[in-house]
Amino acid sequence: MRLLICAAVFAALTFSVQPSTALAASCSERITFVQHVIDGDVKTGFVDKKVHDVMSRDLAEAGQACKAGDVAKAQSLISSTQRRHGYPVR
């Protein structure tokens, strides 16, 4: 529960500061944004290193799909890892 609250607060603060990043249309920008969020969360202790590693692997897979031009698959992979680990999906 604490993770969800902190993630929501962080997302709200980030959204108000960097709306173009939070609403990034391209999959590579979205991957970078989500990776930045989880990197910060693991540094502050809100996310366990194992969860961070799993999410990072999922995001790397999404990055491969994005580079291959399969934007729909990349977006789906990003959203699914966010949902699975309790992060809000935009």
mmCIF file with all atom_site columns, C-alpha atoms in Angstrom:
data_model
loop_
_atom_site.group_PDB
_atom_site.id
_atom_site.type_symbol
_atom_site.label_atom_id
_atom_site.label_alt_id
_atom_site.label_comp_id
_atom_site.label_asym_id
_atom_site.label_entity_id
_atom_site.label_seq_id
_atom_site.pdbx_PDB_ins_code
_atom_site.Cartn_x
_atom_site.Cartn_y
_atom_site.Cartn_z
_atom_site.occupancy
_atom_site.B_iso_or_equiv
_atom_site.pdbx_formal_charge
_atom_site.auth_seq_id
_atom_site.auth_comp_id
_atom_site.auth_asym_id
_atom_site.auth_atom_id
_atom_site.pdbx_PDB_model_num
ATOM 1  C CA . MET A 1 1  ? 0.000  0.000  0.000   1.00 0.00 ? 1  MET A CA 1
ATOM 2  C CA . ARG A 1 2  ? 2.844  2.358  0.869   1.00 0.00 ? 2  ARG A CA 1
ATOM 3  C CA . LEU A 1 3  ? 4.349  1.669  -2.546  1.00 0.00 ? 3  LEU A CA 1
ATOM 4  C CA . LEU A 1 4  ? 1.122  2.584  -4.307  1.00 0.00 ? 4  LEU A CA 1
ATOM 5  C CA . ILE A 1 5  ? 0.718  5.817  -2.373  1.00 0.00 ? 5  ILE A CA 1
ATOM 6  C CA . CYS A 1 6  ? 4.324  6.861  -2.944  1.00 0.00 ? 6  CYS A CA 1
ATOM 7  C CA . ALA A 1 7  ? 4.158  5.950  -6.625  1.00 0.00 ? 7  ALA A CA 1
ATOM 8  C CA . ALA A 1 8  ? 0.956  7.956  -7.031  1.00 0.00 ? 8  ALA A CA 1
ATOM 9  C CA . VAL A 1 9  ? 2.428  10.981 -5.258  1.00 0.00 ? 9  VAL A CA 1
ATOM 10 C CA . PHE A 1 10 ? 5.627  10.762 -7.286  1.00 0.00 ? 10 PHE A CA 1
ATOM 11 C CA . ALA A 1 11 ? 3.676  10.416 -10.529 1.00 0.00 ? 11 ALA A CA 1
ATOM 12 C CA . ALA A 1 12 ? 1.499  13.403 -9.644  1.00 0.00 ? 12 ALA A CA 1
ATOM 13 C CA . LEU A 1 13 ? 4.517  15.541 -8.819  1.00 0.00 ? 13 LEU A CA 1
ATOM 14 C CA . THR A 1 14 ? 6.346  14.444 -11.940 1.00 0.00 ? 14 THR A CA 1
ATOM 15 C CA . PHE A 1 15 ? 3.277  15.050 -14.070 1.00 0.00 ? 15 PHE A CA 1
ATOM 16 C CA . SER A 1 16 ? 2.954  18.615 -12.851 1.00 0.00 ? 16 SER A CA 1
ATOM 17 C CA . VAL A 1 17 ? 6.662  19.299 -13.377 1.00 0.00 ? 17 VAL A CA 1
ATOM 18 C CA . GLN A 1 18 ? 7.228  17.437 -16.650 1.00 0.00 ? 18 GLN A CA 1
ATOM 19 C CA . PRO A 1 19 ? 3.928  16.868 -18.425 1.00 0.00 ? 19 PRO A CA 1
ATOM 20 C CA . SER A 1 20 ? 5.560  16.162 -21.781 1.00 0.00 ? 20 SER A CA 1
ATOM 21 C CA . THR A 1 21 ? 7.552  13.289 -20.261 1.00 0.00 ? 21 THR A CA 1
ATOM 22 C CA . ALA A 1 22 ? 4.583  11.855 -18.366 1.00 0.00 ? 22 ALA A CA 1
ATOM 23 C CA . LEU A 1 23 ? 2.472  11.882 -21.500 1.00 0.00 ? 23 LEU A CA 1
ATOM 24 C CA . ALA A 1 24 ? 5.244  10.803 -23.860 1.00 0.00 ? 24 ALA A CA 1
ATOM 25 C CA . ALA A 1 25 ? 3.837  9.489  -27.097 1.00 0.00 ? 25 ALA A CA 1
ATOM 26 C CA . SER A 1 26 ? 6.831  7.469  -28.180 1.00 0.00 ? 26 SER A CA 1
ATOM 27 C CA . CYS A 1 27 ? 7.595  4.146  -26.564 1.00 0.00 ? 27 CYS A CA 1
ATOM 28 C CA . SER A 1 28 ? 11.269 4.986  -26.023 1.00 0.00 ? 28 SER A CA 1
ATOM 29 C CA . GLU A 1 29 ? 10.389 8.120  -24.056 1.00 0.00 ? 29 GLU A CA 1
ATOM 30 C CA . ARG A 1 30 ? 7.882  6.178  -21.971 1.00 0.00 ? 30 ARG A CA 1
ATOM 31 C CA . ILE A 1 31 ? 10.433 3.429  -21.260 1.00 0.00 ? 31 ILE A CA 1
ATOM 32 C CA . THR A 1 32 ? 12.969 6.040  -20.167 1.00 0.00 ? 32 THR A CA 1
ATOM 33 C CA . PHE A 1 33 ? 10.389 7.715  -17.937 1.00 0.00 ? 33 PHE A CA 1
ATOM 34 C CA . VAL A 1 34 ? 9.292  4.480  -16.224 1.00 0.00 ? 34 VAL A CA 1
ATOM 35 C CA . GLN A 1 35 ? 12.906 3.345  -15.801 1.00 0.00 ? 35 GLN A CA 1
ATOM 36 C CA . HIS A 1 36 ? 13.731 6.688  -14.169 1.00 0.00 ? 36 HIS A CA 1
ATOM 37 C CA . VAL A 1 37 ? 10.808 6.286  -11.750 1.00 0.00 ? 37 VAL A CA 1
ATOM 38 C CA . ILE A 1 38 ? 11.765 2.762  -10.688 1.00 0.00 ? 38 ILE A CA 1
ATOM 39 C CA . ASP A 1 39 ? 15.447 3.700  -10.410 1.00 0.00 ? 39 ASP A CA 1
ATOM 40 C CA . GLY A 1 40 ? 14.452 6.429  -7.961  1.00 0.00 ? 40 GLY A CA 1
ATOM 41 C CA . ASP A 1 41 ? 12.142 4.089  -6.080  1.00 0.00 ? 41 ASP A CA 1
ATOM 42 C CA . VAL A 1 42 ? 14.837 1.462  -5.560  1.00 0.00 ? 42 VAL A CA 1
ATOM 43 C CA . LYS A 1 43 ? 17.283 4.140  -4.362  1.00 0.00 ? 43 LYS A CA 1
ATOM 44 C CA . THR A 1 44 ? 14.796 5.403  -1.782  1.00 0.00 ? 44 THR A CA 1
ATOM 45 C CA . GLY A 1 45 ? 13.802 1.902  -0.693  1.00 0.00 ? 45 GLY A CA 1
ATOM 46 C CA . PHE A 1 46 ? 10.216 2.031  -1.968  1.00 0.00 ? 46 PHE A CA 1
ATOM 47 C CA . VAL A 1 47 ? 10.904 -0.905 -4.298  1.00 0.00 ? 47 VAL A CA 1
ATOM 48 C CA . ASP A 1 48 ? 12.928 -4.024 -3.587  1.00 0.00 ? 48 ASP A CA 1
ATOM 49 C CA . LYS A 1 49 ? 15.958 -4.594 -5.837  1.00 0.00 ? 49 LYS A CA 1
ATOM 50 C CA . LYS A 1 50 ? 14.432 -7.850 -7.122  1.00 0.00 ? 50 LYS A CA 1
ATOM 51 C CA . VAL A 1 51 ? 11.278 -6.025 -8.246  1.00 0.00 ? 51 VAL A CA 1
ATOM 52 C CA . HIS A 1 52 ? 13.430 -3.347 -9.870  1.00 0.00 ? 52 HIS A CA 1
ATOM 53 C CA . ASP A 1 53 ? 15.405 -6.003 -11.742 1.00 0.00 ? 53 ASP A CA 1
ATOM 54 C CA . VAL A 1 54 ? 12.254 -7.737 -13.013 1.00 0.00 ? 54 VAL A CA 1
ATOM 55 C CA . MET A 1 55 ? 10.749 -4.438 -14.144 1.00 0.00 ? 55 MET A CA 1
ATOM 56 C CA . SER A 1 56 ? 14.013 -3.419 -15.822 1.00 0.00 ? 56 SER A CA 1
ATOM 57 C CA . ARG A 1 57 ? 14.063 -6.700 -17.769 1.00 0.00 ? 57 ARG A CA 1
ATOM 58 C CA . ASP A 1 58 ? 10.459 -6.126 -18.841 1.00 0.00 ? 58 ASP A CA 1
ATOM 59 C CA . LEU A 1 59 ? 11.337 -2.598 -19.952 1.00 0.00 ? 59 LEU A CA 1
ATOM 60 C CA . ALA A 1 60 ? 14.361 -3.900 -21.878 1.00 0.00 ? 60 ALA A CA 1
ATOM 61 C CA . GLU A 1 61 ? 12.047 -6.299 -23.724 1.00 0.00 ? 61 GLU A CA 1
ATOM 62 C CA . ALA A 1 62 ? 9.730  -3.381 -24.461 1.00 0.00 ? 62 ALA A CA 1
ATOM 63 C CA . GLY A 1 63 ? 12.743 -1.455 -25.752 1.00 0.00 ? 63 GLY A CA 1
ATOM 64 C CA . GLN A 1 64 ? 13.542 -4.248 -28.200 1.00 0.00 ? 64 GLN A CA 1
ATOM 65 C CA . ALA A 1 65 ? 9.958  -4.218 -29.458 1.00 0.00 ? 65 ALA A CA 1
ATOM 66 C CA . CYS A 1 66 ? 10.105 -0.440 -29.780 1.00 0.00 ? 66 CYS A CA 1
ATOM 67 C CA . LYS A 1 67 ? 13.360 -0.583 -31.776 1.00 0.00 ? 67 LYS A CA 1
ATOM 68 C CA . ALA A 1 68 ? 11.825 -3.232 -34.032 1.00 0.00 ? 68 ALA A CA 1
ATOM 69 C CA . GLY A 1 69 ? 8.952  -0.843 -34.757 1.00 0.00 ? 69 GLY A CA 1
ATOM 70 C CA . ASP A 1 70 ? 6.318  -2.782 -32.822 1.00 0.00 ? 70 ASP A CA 1
ATOM 71 C CA . VAL A 1 71 ? 5.066  0.183  -30.818 1.00 0.00 ? 71 VAL A CA 1
ATOM 72 C CA . ALA A 1 72 ? 1.813  -1.520 -29.790 1.00 0.00 ? 72 ALA A CA 1
ATOM 73 C CA . LYS A 1 73 ? 3.688  -4.465 -28.274 1.00 0.00 ? 73 LYS A CA 1
ATOM 74 C CA . ALA A 1 74 ? 6.127  -2.124 -26.526 1.00 0.00 ? 74 ALA A CA 1
ATOM 75 C CA . GLN A 1 75 ? 3.316  -0.030 -25.044 1.00 0.00 ? 75 GLN A CA 1
ATOM 76 C CA . SER A 1 76 ? 1.528  -3.196 -23.920 1.00 0.00 ? 76 SER A CA 1
ATOM 77 C CA . LEU A 1 77 ? 4.662  -4.541 -22.217 1.00 0.00 ? 77 LEU A CA 1
ATOM 78 C CA . ILE A 1 78 ? 5.247  -1.236 -20.427 1.00 0.00 ? 78 ILE A CA 1
ATOM 79 C CA . SER A 1 79 ? 1.650  -1.043 -19.212 1.00 0.00 ? 79 SER A CA 1
ATOM 80 C CA . SER A 1 80 ? 1.593  -4.659 -18.074 1.00 0.00 ? 80 SER A CA 1
ATOM 81 C CA . THR A 1 81 ? 4.752  -4.332 -15.973 1.00 0.00 ? 81 THR A CA 1
ATOM 82 C CA . GLN A 1 82 ? 3.424  -1.123 -14.420 1.00 0.00 ? 82 GLN A CA 1
ATOM 83 C CA . ARG A 1 83 ? 0.114  -2.785 -13.512 1.00 0.00 ? 83 ARG A CA 1
ATOM 84 C CA . ARG A 1 84 ? 1.749  -5.971 -12.256 1.00 0.00 ? 84 ARG A CA 1
ATOM 85 C CA . HIS A 1 85 ? 3.955  -4.018 -9.858  1.00 0.00 ? 85 HIS A CA 1
ATOM 86 C CA . GLY A 1 86 ? 1.410  -1.443 -8.691  1.00 0.00 ? 86 GLY A CA 1
ATOM 87 C CA . TYR A 1 87 ? 2.402  1.605  -10.720 1.00 0.00 ? 87 TYR A CA 1
ATOM 88 C CA . PRO A 1 88 ? -0.256 3.851  -12.258 1.00 0.00 ? 88 PRO A CA 1
ATOM 89 C CA . VAL A 1 89 ? -0.629 3.513  -16.025 1.00 0.00 ? 89 VAL A CA 1
ATOM 90 C CA . ARG A 1 90 ? -1.214 6.618  -18.108 1.00 0.00 ? 90 ARG A CA 1
#
